[in-house]
Amino acid sequence: MPRDAQPAFELERHVFFWMTQVIGSRDRRLVQELKGVGLRVPEWRVLASLYARRRCSMSDLADLATIDRTTLTRTVDRMQQAGWVTRLSDSDDMRVTRLALTAAGERMFARIWPTVERLNRAAVAELPQAAVDMLRWTLERMKSNLDQGLAGDERAA
């Protein structure tokens, strides 16, 4: 490309632009919904991840909830103080700490889930189920492509 040539780029045709727009819009709505119960979006992500997986290491939880380790540590500390999360020793490896929801954490999840589910349904309203299924498959494939590419990049370094 010549030095003074500008790359062709149309923001609205960029798939990652739309993914961040969707997540941003949903998170802004979620912030409003969660204020009344004293929960933040990262805390919701931790609740959902631990509810689905039951017990996770901090590394696994960081990946599932897509929260950087520093923010996750502070988030888990707040959640532990609120009584929603507990830290458990791993029976196979005492160096590993697992996280799990407490009964209060499970109740909080149950309290919040209908709101999140309503927002999720609103996001896909009027989309055919086949389109939603294809979108899920596409996003899973994209994540896998990136993970495989990143792993290949690390091996090449």
Tab-separated table of N, CA and C in Angstrom:
chain	number	residue	atom	x	y	z
A	1	MET	N	0.856	-1.165	0.000
A	1	MET	CA	0.000	0.000	0.000
A	1	MET	C	0.907	1.235	0.000
A	2	PRO	N	0.636	2.177	-0.892
A	2	PRO	CA	1.428	3.410	-0.906
A	2	PRO	C	1.356	4.098	0.453
A	3	ARG	N	2.424	4.792	0.789
A	3	ARG	CA	2.551	5.416	2.095
A	3	ARG	C	1.404	6.361	2.416
A	4	ASP	N	0.907	7.109	1.454
A	4	ASP	CA	-0.144	8.095	1.708
A	4	ASP	C	-1.553	7.544	1.500
A	5	ALA	N	-1.664	6.279	1.086
A	5	ALA	CA	-2.986	5.683	0.872
A	5	ALA	C	-3.642	5.357	2.215
A	6	GLN	N	-4.921	5.573	2.275
A	6	GLN	CA	-5.681	5.278	3.491
A	6	GLN	C	-6.326	3.901	3.351
A	7	PRO	N	-6.302	3.090	4.421
A	7	PRO	CA	-6.960	1.782	4.335
A	7	PRO	C	-8.469	1.955	4.183
A	8	ALA	N	-9.073	1.041	3.455
A	8	ALA	CA	-10.534	1.057	3.298
A	8	ALA	C	-11.150	0.542	4.600
A	9	PHE	N	-12.013	1.342	5.179
A	9	PHE	CA	-12.636	0.940	6.435
A	9	PHE	C	-13.966	1.642	6.571
A	10	GLU	N	-15.031	0.840	6.685
A	10	GLU	CA	-16.358	1.371	6.958
A	10	GLU	C	-16.787	0.799	8.299
A	11	LEU	N	-16.903	1.652	9.286
A	11	LEU	CA	-17.199	1.212	10.647
A	11	LEU	C	-18.438	0.321	10.703
A	12	GLU	N	-19.498	0.721	10.034
A	12	GLU	CA	-20.766	-0.012	10.104
A	12	GLU	C	-20.711	-1.376	9.416
A	13	ARG	N	-19.660	-1.659	8.671
A	13	ARG	CA	-19.511	-2.969	8.040
A	13	ARG	C	-18.575	-3.878	8.849
A	14	HIS	N	-18.082	-3.380	9.962
A	14	HIS	CA	-17.127	-4.101	10.801
A	14	HIS	C	-17.897	-4.921	11.837
A	15	VAL	N	-17.777	-6.237	11.799
A	15	VAL	CA	-18.566	-7.122	12.661
A	15	VAL	C	-18.288	-6.877	14.147
A	16	PHE	N	-17.052	-6.577	14.495
A	16	PHE	CA	-16.735	-6.351	15.903
A	16	PHE	C	-17.327	-5.037	16.410
A	17	PHE	N	-17.517	-4.073	15.527
A	17	PHE	CA	-18.226	-2.850	15.897
A	17	PHE	C	-19.634	-3.214	16.369
A	18	TRP	N	-20.332	-4.050	15.607
A	18	TRP	CA	-21.706	-4.405	15.965
A	18	TRP	C	-21.761	-5.274	17.219
A	19	MET	N	-20.780	-6.151	17.398
A	19	MET	CA	-20.777	-6.961	18.617
A	19	MET	C	-20.623	-6.063	19.845
A	20	THR	N	-19.705	-5.103	19.785
A	20	THR	CA	-19.541	-4.221	20.941
A	20	THR	C	-20.741	-3.302	21.118
A	21	GLN	N	-21.399	-2.917	20.031
A	21	GLN	CA	-22.604	-2.102	20.151
A	21	GLN	C	-23.719	-2.875	20.866
A	22	VAL	N	-23.899	-4.130	20.504
A	22	VAL	CA	-24.931	-4.965	21.140
A	22	VAL	C	-24.619	-5.162	22.620
A	23	ILE	N	-23.399	-5.558	22.932
A	23	ILE	CA	-23.017	-5.785	24.329
A	23	ILE	C	-23.122	-4.486	25.123
A	24	GLY	N	-22.663	-3.385	24.549
A	24	GLY	CA	-22.739	-2.097	25.238
A	24	GLY	C	-24.162	-1.682	25.527
A	25	SER	N	-25.037	-1.863	24.544
A	25	SER	CA	-26.440	-1.495	24.728
A	25	SER	C	-27.093	-2.354	25.806
A	26	ARG	N	-26.840	-3.641	25.764
A	26	ARG	CA	-27.400	-4.547	26.767
A	26	ARG	C	-26.841	-4.227	28.151
A	27	ASP	N	-25.535	-3.985	28.238
A	27	ASP	CA	-24.938	-3.680	29.534
A	27	ASP	C	-25.479	-2.377	30.118
A	28	ARG	N	-25.710	-1.363	29.268
A	28	ARG	CA	-26.287	-0.111	29.782
A	28	ARG	C	-27.670	-0.356	30.365
A	29	ARG	N	-28.468	-1.162	29.700
A	29	ARG	CA	-29.787	-1.517	30.234
A	29	ARG	C	-29.656	-2.339	31.508
A	30	LEU	N	-28.710	-3.258	31.504
A	30	LEU	CA	-28.504	-4.123	32.658
A	30	LEU	C	-28.055	-3.317	33.879
A	31	VAL	N	-27.205	-2.312	33.679
A	31	VAL	CA	-26.765	-1.455	34.785
A	31	VAL	C	-27.982	-0.856	35.481
A	32	GLN	N	-28.924	-0.351	34.698
A	32	GLN	CA	-30.128	0.255	35.268
A	32	GLN	C	-30.955	-0.761	36.043
A	33	GLU	N	-31.078	-1.956	35.499
A	33	GLU	CA	-31.877	-3.008	36.130
A	33	GLU	C	-31.237	-3.520	37.425
A	34	LEU	N	-29.895	-3.569	37.450
A	34	LEU	CA	-29.190	-4.146	38.591
A	34	LEU	C	-28.993	-3.166	39.745
A	35	LYS	N	-29.126	-1.869	39.459
A	35	LYS	CA	-28.913	-0.866	40.510
A	35	LYS	C	-29.778	-1.133	41.736
A	36	GLY	N	-31.006	-1.517	41.512
A	36	GLY	CA	-31.944	-1.719	42.611
A	36	GLY	C	-31.562	-2.840	43.561
A	37	VAL	N	-30.740	-3.761	43.109
A	37	VAL	CA	-30.330	-4.871	43.978
A	37	VAL	C	-28.862	-4.759	44.401
A	38	GLY	N	-28.213	-3.658	44.036
A	38	GLY	CA	-26.828	-3.439	44.451
A	38	GLY	C	-25.827	-4.334	43.756
A	39	LEU	N	-26.108	-4.677	42.515
A	39	LEU	CA	-25.237	-5.575	41.755
A	39	LEU	C	-24.688	-4.821	40.555
A	40	ARG	N	-23.450	-5.116	40.187
A	40	ARG	CA	-22.819	-4.526	39.003
A	40	ARG	C	-22.749	-5.585	37.905
A	41	VAL	N	-22.533	-5.142	36.672
A	41	VAL	CA	-22.482	-6.074	35.544
A	41	VAL	C	-21.384	-7.135	35.729
A	42	PRO	N	-20.154	-6.771	36.137
A	42	PRO	CA	-19.162	-7.836	36.348
A	42	PRO	C	-19.604	-8.850	37.405
A	43	GLU	N	-20.291	-8.384	38.429
A	43	GLU	CA	-20.795	-9.306	39.448
A	43	GLU	C	-21.856	-10.225	38.858
A	44	TRP	N	-22.684	-9.694	37.966
A	44	TRP	CA	-23.664	-10.542	37.280
A	44	TRP	C	-22.943	-11.632	36.487
A	45	ARG	N	-21.880	-11.257	35.777
A	45	ARG	CA	-21.137	-12.232	34.974
A	45	ARG	C	-20.544	-13.332	35.851
A	46	VAL	N	-20.041	-12.954	37.017
A	46	VAL	CA	-19.504	-13.952	37.946
A	46	VAL	C	-20.631	-14.853	38.445
A	47	LEU	N	-21.750	-14.255	38.847
A	47	LEU	CA	-22.901	-15.064	39.298
A	47	LEU	C	-23.304	-16.067	38.234
A	48	ALA	N	-23.463	-15.595	37.005
A	48	ALA	CA	-23.909	-16.467	35.916
A	48	ALA	C	-22.900	-17.584	35.647
A	49	SER	N	-21.626	-17.232	35.631
A	49	SER	CA	-20.584	-18.234	35.363
A	49	SER	C	-20.536	-19.296	36.456
A	50	LEU	N	-20.581	-18.855	37.711
A	50	LEU	CA	-20.535	-19.820	38.814
A	50	LEU	C	-21.824	-20.624	38.926
A	51	TYR	N	-22.938	-20.023	38.566
A	51	TYR	CA	-24.202	-20.758	38.581
A	51	TYR	C	-24.152	-21.880	37.538
A	52	ALA	N	-23.602	-21.565	36.375
A	52	ALA	CA	-23.546	-22.549	35.286
A	52	ALA	C	-22.493	-23.627	35.521
A	53	ARG	N	-21.339	-23.250	36.080
A	53	ARG	CA	-20.221	-24.190	36.229
A	53	ARG	C	-20.074	-24.743	37.644
A	54	ARG	N	-20.731	-24.142	38.608
A	54	ARG	CA	-20.724	-24.542	40.020
A	54	ARG	C	-19.435	-24.187	40.744
A	55	ARG	N	-18.287	-24.609	40.265
A	55	ARG	CA	-17.004	-24.280	40.897
A	55	ARG	C	-16.007	-23.956	39.803
A	56	CYS	N	-15.256	-22.885	40.026
A	56	CYS	CA	-14.261	-22.470	39.033
A	56	CYS	C	-13.023	-21.953	39.730
A	57	SER	N	-11.893	-22.144	39.072
A	57	SER	CA	-10.678	-21.470	39.511
A	57	SER	C	-10.794	-20.011	39.053
A	58	MET	N	-9.955	-19.154	39.594
A	58	MET	CA	-9.954	-17.755	39.172
A	58	MET	C	-9.648	-17.644	37.680
A	59	SER	N	-8.726	-18.447	37.172
A	59	SER	CA	-8.378	-18.395	35.749
A	59	SER	C	-9.572	-18.776	34.880
A	60	ASP	N	-10.234	-19.879	35.253
A	60	ASP	CA	-11.411	-20.304	34.489
A	60	ASP	C	-12.505	-19.246	34.545
A	61	LEU	N	-12.705	-18.676	35.719
A	61	LEU	CA	-13.736	-17.662	35.895
A	61	LEU	C	-13.407	-16.406	35.094
A	62	ALA	N	-12.148	-16.015	35.068
A	62	ALA	CA	-11.742	-14.845	34.281
A	62	ALA	C	-12.082	-15.063	32.811
A	63	ASP	N	-11.831	-16.262	32.304
A	63	ASP	CA	-12.160	-16.573	30.906
A	63	ASP	C	-13.660	-16.597	30.669
A	64	LEU	N	-14.397	-17.271	31.539
A	64	LEU	CA	-15.841	-17.377	31.364
A	64	LEU	C	-16.546	-16.023	31.451
A	65	ALA	N	-16.146	-15.230	32.424
A	65	ALA	CA	-16.814	-13.950	32.666
A	65	ALA	C	-16.201	-12.813	31.853
A	66	THR	N	-15.137	-13.100	31.126
A	66	THR	CA	-14.384	-12.108	30.356
A	66	THR	C	-14.093	-10.853	31.185
A	67	ILE	N	-13.442	-11.103	32.313
A	67	ILE	CA	-13.041	-10.033	33.221
A	67	ILE	C	-11.548	-10.197	33.475
A	68	ASP	N	-10.791	-9.095	33.378
A	68	ASP	CA	-9.359	-9.200	33.640
A	68	ASP	C	-9.133	-9.579	35.100
A	69	ARG	N	-7.986	-10.199	35.367
A	69	ARG	CA	-7.718	-10.775	36.691
A	69	ARG	C	-7.787	-9.747	37.818
A	70	THR	N	-7.281	-8.538	37.602
A	70	THR	CA	-7.297	-7.525	38.659
A	70	THR	C	-8.727	-7.138	39.016
A	71	THR	N	-9.527	-6.850	38.000
A	71	THR	CA	-10.931	-6.498	38.232
A	71	THR	C	-11.673	-7.678	38.848
A	72	LEU	N	-11.377	-8.881	38.371
A	72	LEU	CA	-12.046	-10.067	38.903
A	72	LEU	C	-11.734	-10.256	40.379
A	73	THR	N	-10.504	-10.057	40.766
A	73	THR	CA	-10.134	-10.207	42.186
A	73	THR	C	-10.935	-9.238	43.048
A	74	ARG	N	-11.011	-7.980	42.634
A	74	ARG	CA	-11.790	-6.998	43.393
A	74	ARG	C	-13.272	-7.359	43.398
A	75	THR	N	-13.773	-7.816	42.267
A	75	THR	CA	-15.186	-8.198	42.160
A	75	THR	C	-15.497	-9.367	43.087
A	76	VAL	N	-14.651	-10.391	43.072
A	76	VAL	CA	-14.863	-11.561	43.930
A	76	VAL	C	-14.751	-11.166	45.401
A	77	ASP	N	-13.814	-10.297	45.721
A	77	ASP	CA	-13.698	-9.830	47.114
A	77	ASP	C	-15.002	-9.168	47.568
A	78	ARG	N	-15.555	-8.277	46.735
A	78	ARG	CA	-16.836	-7.620	47.075
A	78	ARG	C	-17.946	-8.644	47.230
A	79	MET	N	-17.970	-9.618	46.319
A	79	MET	CA	-19.021	-10.629	46.354
A	79	MET	C	-18.882	-11.544	47.566
A	80	GLN	N	-17.654	-11.811	47.962
A	80	GLN	CA	-17.445	-12.624	49.158
A	80	GLN	C	-17.911	-11.838	50.393
A	81	GLN	N	-17.595	-10.560	50.450
A	81	GLN	CA	-18.038	-9.721	51.569
A	81	GLN	C	-19.561	-9.640	51.627
A	82	ALA	N	-20.218	-9.646	50.455
A	82	ALA	CA	-21.678	-9.606	50.408
A	82	ALA	C	-22.291	-10.959	50.755
A	83	GLY	N	-21.460	-12.009	50.793
A	83	GLY	CA	-21.958	-13.334	51.130
A	83	GLY	C	-22.471	-14.129	49.949
A	84	TRP	N	-22.112	-13.724	48.719
A	84	TRP	CA	-22.607	-14.397	47.522
A	84	TRP	C	-21.658	-15.468	47.000
A	85	VAL	N	-20.374	-15.341	47.336
A	85	VAL	CA	-19.338	-16.235	46.811
A	85	VAL	C	-18.483	-16.723	47.966
A	86	THR	N	-18.015	-17.960	47.839
A	86	THR	CA	-17.068	-18.492	48.818
A	86	THR	C	-15.854	-19.040	48.088
A	87	ARG	N	-14.720	-18.995	48.767
A	87	ARG	CA	-13.480	-19.567	48.232
A	87	ARG	C	-13.298	-20.938	48.883
A	88	LEU	N	-12.950	-21.931	48.062
A	88	LEU	CA	-12.780	-23.303	48.538
A	88	LEU	C	-11.412	-23.814	48.121
A	89	SER	N	-10.802	-24.612	48.957
A	89	SER	CA	-9.542	-25.256	48.588
A	89	SER	C	-9.852	-26.394	47.637
A	90	ASP	N	-8.983	-26.587	46.658
A	90	ASP	CA	-9.120	-27.689	45.709
A	90	ASP	C	-8.577	-28.951	46.368
A	91	SER	N	-9.360	-30.013	46.401
A	91	SER	CA	-8.933	-31.243	47.079
A	91	SER	C	-7.763	-31.915	46.361
A	92	ASP	N	-7.613	-31.675	45.057
A	92	ASP	CA	-6.524	-32.285	44.292
A	92	ASP	C	-5.241	-31.459	44.314
A	93	ASP	N	-5.382	-30.137	44.450
A	93	ASP	CA	-4.218	-29.251	44.398
A	93	ASP	C	-4.446	-28.095	45.362
A	94	MET	N	-3.788	-28.137	46.497
A	94	MET	CA	-4.006	-27.138	47.539
A	94	MET	C	-3.556	-25.737	47.120
A	95	ARG	N	-2.805	-25.625	46.019
A	95	ARG	CA	-2.392	-24.312	45.537
A	95	ARG	C	-3.524	-23.605	44.799
A	96	VAL	N	-4.537	-24.359	44.399
A	96	VAL	CA	-5.647	-23.814	43.609
A	96	VAL	C	-6.820	-23.491	44.521
A	97	THR	N	-7.360	-22.315	44.332
A	97	THR	CA	-8.573	-21.924	45.047
A	97	THR	C	-9.728	-21.964	44.061
A	98	ARG	N	-10.788	-22.604	44.454
A	98	ARG	CA	-12.006	-22.656	43.643
A	98	ARG	C	-13.007	-21.671	44.220
A	99	LEU	N	-13.843	-21.165	43.375
A	99	LEU	CA	-14.907	-20.262	43.790
A	99	LEU	C	-16.239	-20.931	43.540
A	100	ALA	N	-17.172	-20.676	44.422
A	100	ALA	CA	-18.520	-21.240	44.286
A	100	ALA	C	-19.518	-20.237	44.841
A	101	LEU	N	-20.739	-20.331	44.361
A	101	LEU	CA	-21.809	-19.497	44.911
A	101	LEU	C	-22.234	-20.044	46.267
A	102	THR	N	-22.567	-19.160	47.153
A	102	THR	CA	-23.201	-19.549	48.410
A	102	THR	C	-24.703	-19.664	48.149
A	103	ALA	N	-25.454	-20.073	49.133
A	103	ALA	CA	-26.918	-20.119	48.992
A	103	ALA	C	-27.450	-18.717	48.692
A	104	ALA	N	-26.872	-17.687	49.329
A	104	ALA	CA	-27.290	-16.303	49.061
A	104	ALA	C	-26.961	-15.905	47.625
A	105	GLY	N	-25.823	-16.372	47.115
A	105	GLY	CA	-25.452	-16.106	45.727
A	105	GLY	C	-26.412	-16.764	44.751
A	106	GLU	N	-26.821	-17.994	45.062
A	106	GLU	CA	-27.799	-18.679	44.206
A	106	GLU	C	-29.143	-17.962	44.239
A	107	ARG	N	-29.532	-17.458	45.403
A	107	ARG	CA	-30.788	-16.689	45.489
A	107	ARG	C	-30.684	-15.393	44.683
A	108	MET	N	-29.512	-14.742	44.742
A	108	MET	CA	-29.323	-13.517	43.965
A	108	MET	C	-29.414	-13.820	42.469
A	109	PHE	N	-28.782	-14.920	42.041
A	109	PHE	CA	-28.884	-15.310	40.637
A	109	PHE	C	-30.351	-15.500	40.253
A	110	ALA	N	-31.083	-16.251	41.057
A	110	ALA	CA	-32.501	-16.523	40.763
A	110	ALA	C	-33.314	-15.238	40.721
A	111	ARG	N	-32.945	-14.286	41.543
A	111	ARG	CA	-33.657	-13.003	41.574
A	111	ARG	C	-33.392	-12.190	40.308
A	112	ILE	N	-32.161	-12.218	39.812
A	112	ILE	CA	-31.744	-11.399	38.677
A	112	ILE	C	-32.035	-12.065	37.335
A	113	TRP	N	-31.991	-13.384	37.261
A	113	TRP	CA	-32.106	-14.082	35.984
A	113	TRP	C	-33.330	-13.668	35.163
A	114	PRO	N	-34.519	-13.539	35.740
A	114	PRO	CA	-35.658	-13.139	34.902
A	114	PRO	C	-35.444	-11.794	34.188
A	115	THR	N	-34.768	-10.865	34.829
A	115	THR	CA	-34.476	-9.571	34.213
A	115	THR	C	-33.504	-9.735	33.053
A	116	VAL	N	-32.447	-10.502	33.280
A	116	VAL	CA	-31.456	-10.725	32.226
A	116	VAL	C	-32.088	-11.482	31.063
A	117	GLU	N	-32.883	-12.472	31.381
A	117	GLU	CA	-33.541	-13.254	30.335
A	117	GLU	C	-34.474	-12.372	29.506
A	118	ARG	N	-35.174	-11.439	30.162
A	118	ARG	CA	-36.046	-10.510	29.437
A	118	ARG	C	-35.235	-9.637	28.482
A	119	LEU	N	-34.091	-9.129	28.941
A	119	LEU	CA	-33.229	-8.325	28.067
A	119	LEU	C	-32.685	-9.165	26.909
A	120	ASN	N	-32.308	-10.391	27.198
A	120	ASN	CA	-31.813	-11.282	26.148
A	120	ASN	C	-32.890	-11.537	25.093
A	121	ARG	N	-34.110	-11.793	25.558
A	121	ARG	CA	-35.215	-12.012	24.606
A	121	ARG	C	-35.480	-10.763	23.778
A	122	ALA	N	-35.420	-9.595	24.410
A	122	ALA	CA	-35.634	-8.341	23.682
A	122	ALA	C	-34.576	-8.170	22.589
A	123	ALA	N	-33.350	-8.574	22.870
A	123	ALA	CA	-32.260	-8.424	21.904
A	123	ALA	C	-32.483	-9.273	20.650
A	124	VAL	N	-33.104	-10.421	20.795
A	124	VAL	CA	-33.296	-11.314	19.635
A	124	VAL	C	-34.743	-11.332	19.140
A	125	ALA	N	-35.546	-10.420	19.667
A	125	ALA	CA	-36.953	-10.354	19.253
A	125	ALA	C	-37.034	-10.210	17.735
A	126	GLU	N	-37.969	-10.908	17.164
A	126	GLU	CA	-38.255	-10.882	15.726
A	126	GLU	C	-37.181	-11.545	14.872
A	127	LEU	N	-36.185	-12.145	15.505
A	127	LEU	CA	-35.218	-12.934	14.747
A	127	LEU	C	-35.717	-14.372	14.701
A	128	PRO	N	-35.639	-15.016	13.551
A	128	PRO	CA	-36.014	-16.435	13.503
A	128	PRO	C	-35.063	-17.255	14.373
A	129	GLN	N	-35.583	-18.302	14.993
A	129	GLN	CA	-34.751	-19.149	15.860
A	129	GLN	C	-33.537	-19.665	15.108
A	130	ALA	N	-33.691	-19.977	13.834
A	130	ALA	CA	-32.554	-20.467	13.049
A	130	ALA	C	-31.458	-19.404	12.963
A	131	ALA	N	-31.829	-18.140	12.898
A	131	ALA	CA	-30.833	-17.061	12.858
A	131	ALA	C	-30.117	-16.951	14.200
A	132	VAL	N	-30.848	-17.096	15.291
A	132	VAL	CA	-30.242	-17.054	16.625
A	132	VAL	C	-29.275	-18.222	16.786
A	133	ASP	N	-29.696	-19.408	16.361
A	133	ASP	CA	-28.827	-20.584	16.436
A	133	ASP	C	-27.572	-20.398	15.578
A	134	MET	N	-27.733	-19.844	14.394
A	134	MET	CA	-26.592	-19.605	13.507
A	134	MET	C	-25.661	-18.548	14.106
A	135	LEU	N	-26.225	-17.531	14.723
A	135	LEU	CA	-25.411	-16.501	15.362
A	135	LEU	C	-24.580	-17.111	16.490
A	136	ARG	N	-25.203	-17.922	17.317
A	136	ARG	CA	-24.483	-18.589	18.403
A	136	ARG	C	-23.353	-19.444	17.844
A	137	TRP	N	-23.644	-20.230	16.814
A	137	TRP	CA	-22.633	-21.081	16.183
A	137	TRP	C	-21.504	-20.221	15.613
A	138	THR	N	-21.861	-19.134	14.955
A	138	THR	CA	-20.867	-18.248	14.347
A	138	THR	C	-19.950	-17.647	15.405
A	139	LEU	N	-20.523	-17.166	16.490
A	139	LEU	CA	-19.716	-16.570	17.550
A	139	LEU	C	-18.814	-17.616	18.204
A	140	GLU	N	-19.333	-18.818	18.426
A	140	GLU	CA	-18.506	-19.893	18.974
A	140	GLU	C	-17.336	-20.194	18.038
A	141	ARG	N	-17.616	-20.227	16.742
A	141	ARG	CA	-16.568	-20.507	15.744
A	141	ARG	C	-15.519	-19.392	15.730
A	142	MET	N	-15.984	-18.148	15.792
A	142	MET	CA	-15.064	-17.011	15.814
A	142	MET	C	-14.152	-17.077	17.041
A	143	LYS	N	-14.723	-17.390	18.193
A	143	LYS	CA	-13.937	-17.513	19.430
A	143	LYS	C	-12.915	-18.622	19.282
A	144	SER	N	-13.331	-19.745	18.751
A	144	SER	CA	-12.419	-20.865	18.545
A	144	SER	C	-11.300	-20.474	17.570
A	145	ASN	N	-11.642	-19.794	16.501
A	145	ASN	CA	-10.632	-19.336	15.536
A	145	ASN	C	-9.601	-18.453	16.219
A	146	LEU	N	-10.072	-17.515	17.020
A	146	LEU	CA	-9.153	-16.619	17.721
A	146	LEU	C	-8.299	-17.372	18.731
A	147	ASP	N	-8.912	-18.277	19.495
A	147	ASP	CA	-8.158	-19.049	20.485
A	147	ASP	C	-7.083	-19.902	19.798
A	148	GLN	N	-7.439	-20.544	18.692
A	148	GLN	CA	-6.475	-21.373	17.965
A	148	GLN	C	-5.380	-20.507	17.364
A	149	GLY	N	-5.766	-19.352	16.838
A	149	GLY	CA	-4.780	-18.449	16.265
A	149	GLY	C	-3.845	-17.913	17.314
A	150	LEU	N	-4.367	-17.565	18.470
A	150	LEU	CA	-3.522	-17.060	19.543
A	150	LEU	C	-2.578	-18.145	20.049
A	151	ALA	N	-3.083	-19.369	20.152
A	151	ALA	CA	-2.237	-20.479	20.597
A	151	ALA	C	-1.127	-20.707	19.578
A	152	GLY	N	-1.451	-20.618	18.284
A	152	GLY	CA	-0.444	-20.768	17.226
A	152	GLY	C	0.585	-19.656	17.272
A	153	ASP	N	0.131	-18.429	17.573
A	153	ASP	CA	1.047	-17.284	17.692
A	153	ASP	C	2.020	-17.494	18.836
A	154	GLU	N	1.530	-18.045	19.956
A	154	GLU	CA	2.389	-18.280	21.124
A	154	GLU	C	3.429	-19.364	20.817
A	155	ARG	N	3.024	-20.389	20.064
A	155	ARG	CA	3.973	-21.454	19.707
A	155	ARG	C	5.047	-20.933	18.771
A	156	ALA	N	4.686	-20.002	17.893
A	156	ALA	CA	5.642	-19.469	16.929
A	156	ALA	C	6.627	-18.496	17.578
A	157	ALA	N	6.243	-17.937	18.715
A	157	ALA	CA	7.126	-16.931	19.346
A	157	ALA	C	8.319	-17.537	20.022
